[in-house]
Amino acid sequence: MKNKLLTLVSVLFVSVAFVQCGKDCAREECDIAPPPTFSFRLLNNADKDLLAGAAKQYDSSNVRISAKRASNGSIENINRLFYFIGDSIATTGFTVNKNYSVYYLSLNNNVTDSMQFGFSQRNSTCCDVSNYFLSRFNTTDLSTAGFVLPITNGYVIRK
């Protein structure tokens, strides 16, 4: 009888311990991780858009994004999207990922800017809210500026 009681108490203790160790993730509400998209606007010093409107200086077909593959250093073209609001605002966007170490902006076949993105690994027991951030633009270190992607209304690049 003593052995049966000891066995029953042991099984009960182990069951309770296992239930308490694991977290029920089905009941946890996770924040939605921000999408890894970077958008920017090309503006002049008077805050006029250079891809649309009266101050248009560049044709969107001549705006290219390329990136250096982290594994072998090869340069590849990256798909980019243009968002035109009316006839005076143009925003360009592309998706960032860890396969590339540096992204390049080319205007009229000339590389004008380089962008590096960092990745913040943020996992809890049940949630992954990791995010990308703009860490360097040309030679300026931005890692402390808090530019978590996506950046509202796009990052402003002045030309």
XYZ file of C-alpha atoms in Angstrom:
159
model
C 0.000 0.000 0.000
C 2.842 2.337 0.884
C 4.528 1.652 -2.472
C 1.305 2.313 -4.376
C 0.793 5.596 -2.558
C 4.437 6.616 -3.149
C 4.122 5.706 -6.850
C 0.880 7.647 -7.178
C 2.379 10.726 -5.496
C 5.505 10.472 -7.701
C 3.449 10.240 -10.905
C 1.294 13.157 -9.805
C 4.368 15.270 -8.943
C 6.066 14.524 -12.283
C 2.840 15.296 -14.194
C 2.430 18.634 -12.445
C 6.105 19.462 -13.016
C 5.843 18.799 -16.768
C 2.660 20.812 -17.103
C 4.251 23.762 -15.328
C 7.479 23.605 -17.389
C 5.886 23.976 -20.802
C 4.038 27.132 -21.773
C 0.748 26.936 -23.627
C 1.585 29.064 -26.684
C -1.892 28.669 -28.128
C -3.139 31.038 -25.431
C -0.400 33.643 -25.919
C -1.056 36.603 -28.201
C 2.087 37.612 -30.029
C 2.823 41.016 -31.473
C 3.105 40.937 -35.234
C 6.735 41.234 -36.327
C 7.300 44.224 -38.608
C 7.785 43.270 -42.269
C 11.354 43.446 -43.603
C 10.637 46.147 -46.165
C 12.654 49.302 -46.672
C 11.128 52.243 -48.462
C 12.663 55.565 -49.371
C 11.895 58.802 -51.152
C 14.310 60.759 -53.312
C 13.974 64.463 -52.488
C 15.916 67.606 -53.298
C 16.911 70.204 -50.684
C 13.522 71.921 -51.120
C 11.704 68.667 -50.161
C 10.458 68.165 -53.734
C 10.206 64.620 -55.053
C 12.820 63.774 -57.692
C 10.875 60.829 -59.167
C 7.548 62.620 -59.721
C 6.079 66.083 -60.061
C 7.586 69.356 -61.284
C 11.028 68.681 -59.763
C 11.312 65.230 -61.382
C 14.964 64.563 -62.140
C 15.082 60.759 -62.484
C 12.999 58.307 -64.456
C 11.889 55.459 -62.175
C 13.073 52.952 -64.798
C 16.624 54.237 -64.150
C 16.454 53.604 -60.389
C 18.046 50.271 -59.489
C 18.623 48.400 -56.250
C 21.367 45.804 -56.170
C 22.874 43.859 -53.299
C 26.045 41.988 -52.419
C 25.340 38.353 -51.569
C 26.848 37.572 -48.149
C 27.884 34.025 -49.096
C 30.010 34.766 -52.167
C 30.143 38.557 -52.702
C 28.299 38.500 -56.027
C 26.182 41.543 -56.900
C 22.535 40.856 -57.789
C 19.649 43.065 -58.842
C 16.846 43.289 -56.275
C 13.186 43.671 -57.140
C 11.839 47.047 -56.110
C 8.376 48.535 -56.140
C 7.321 52.113 -56.782
C 4.326 53.715 -55.113
C 3.079 56.896 -56.743
C 0.658 59.092 -54.831
C -0.896 61.539 -57.228
C 1.657 63.105 -59.528
C 3.994 64.552 -56.919
C 5.029 61.781 -54.481
C 6.962 58.604 -55.270
C 8.179 56.038 -52.753
C 10.408 53.104 -53.640
C 10.480 49.922 -51.585
C 12.243 46.567 -51.473
C 12.493 43.574 -49.168
C 15.571 43.056 -46.989
C 16.977 39.707 -45.881
C 20.085 38.202 -44.298
C 21.358 36.757 -47.585
C 22.769 40.167 -48.539
C 25.346 42.246 -46.669
C 25.038 45.595 -48.479
C 22.362 47.110 -50.718
C 23.174 49.715 -53.375
C 21.048 52.466 -54.901
C 21.905 53.273 -58.511
C 20.577 56.320 -60.359
C 21.106 56.473 -64.121
C 23.521 53.505 -63.895
C 25.720 55.164 -61.244
C 25.861 53.763 -57.709
C 25.095 56.716 -55.446
C 24.369 55.189 -52.038
C 24.963 52.076 -49.949
C 22.724 50.717 -47.211
C 23.400 48.099 -44.567
C 20.712 46.493 -42.441
C 20.994 44.782 -39.088
C 18.801 42.064 -37.632
C 17.530 42.071 -34.062
C 16.735 38.545 -32.879
C 13.884 38.866 -30.365
C 12.278 35.597 -29.366
C 10.240 34.806 -26.292
C 9.067 31.349 -25.316
C 6.192 31.524 -27.778
C 6.730 34.583 -29.959
C 9.223 35.716 -32.582
C 9.172 39.492 -32.981
C 12.606 39.757 -34.579
C 13.077 42.733 -36.872
C 15.419 44.374 -39.364
C 16.763 47.884 -38.966
C 18.742 50.337 -41.083
C 22.191 50.278 -39.493
C 24.343 52.242 -41.948
C 23.664 54.632 -44.795
C 26.802 55.321 -46.840
C 29.371 56.083 -44.122
C 26.892 57.154 -41.432
C 26.264 54.645 -38.643
C 22.538 54.631 -37.830
C 22.352 51.581 -35.570
C 21.521 53.740 -32.555
C 18.926 55.840 -34.404
C 16.228 53.184 -34.090
C 15.208 52.937 -37.766
C 13.249 49.686 -37.375
C 11.799 48.575 -40.697
C 9.498 49.552 -42.181
C 10.139 53.256 -41.724
C 6.912 55.263 -41.732
C 6.564 57.296 -44.958
C 9.958 56.040 -46.144
C 13.526 57.068 -45.444
C 14.405 60.397 -47.057
C 17.402 60.366 -49.401
C 18.413 63.869 -50.484
C 20.044 64.393 -53.888
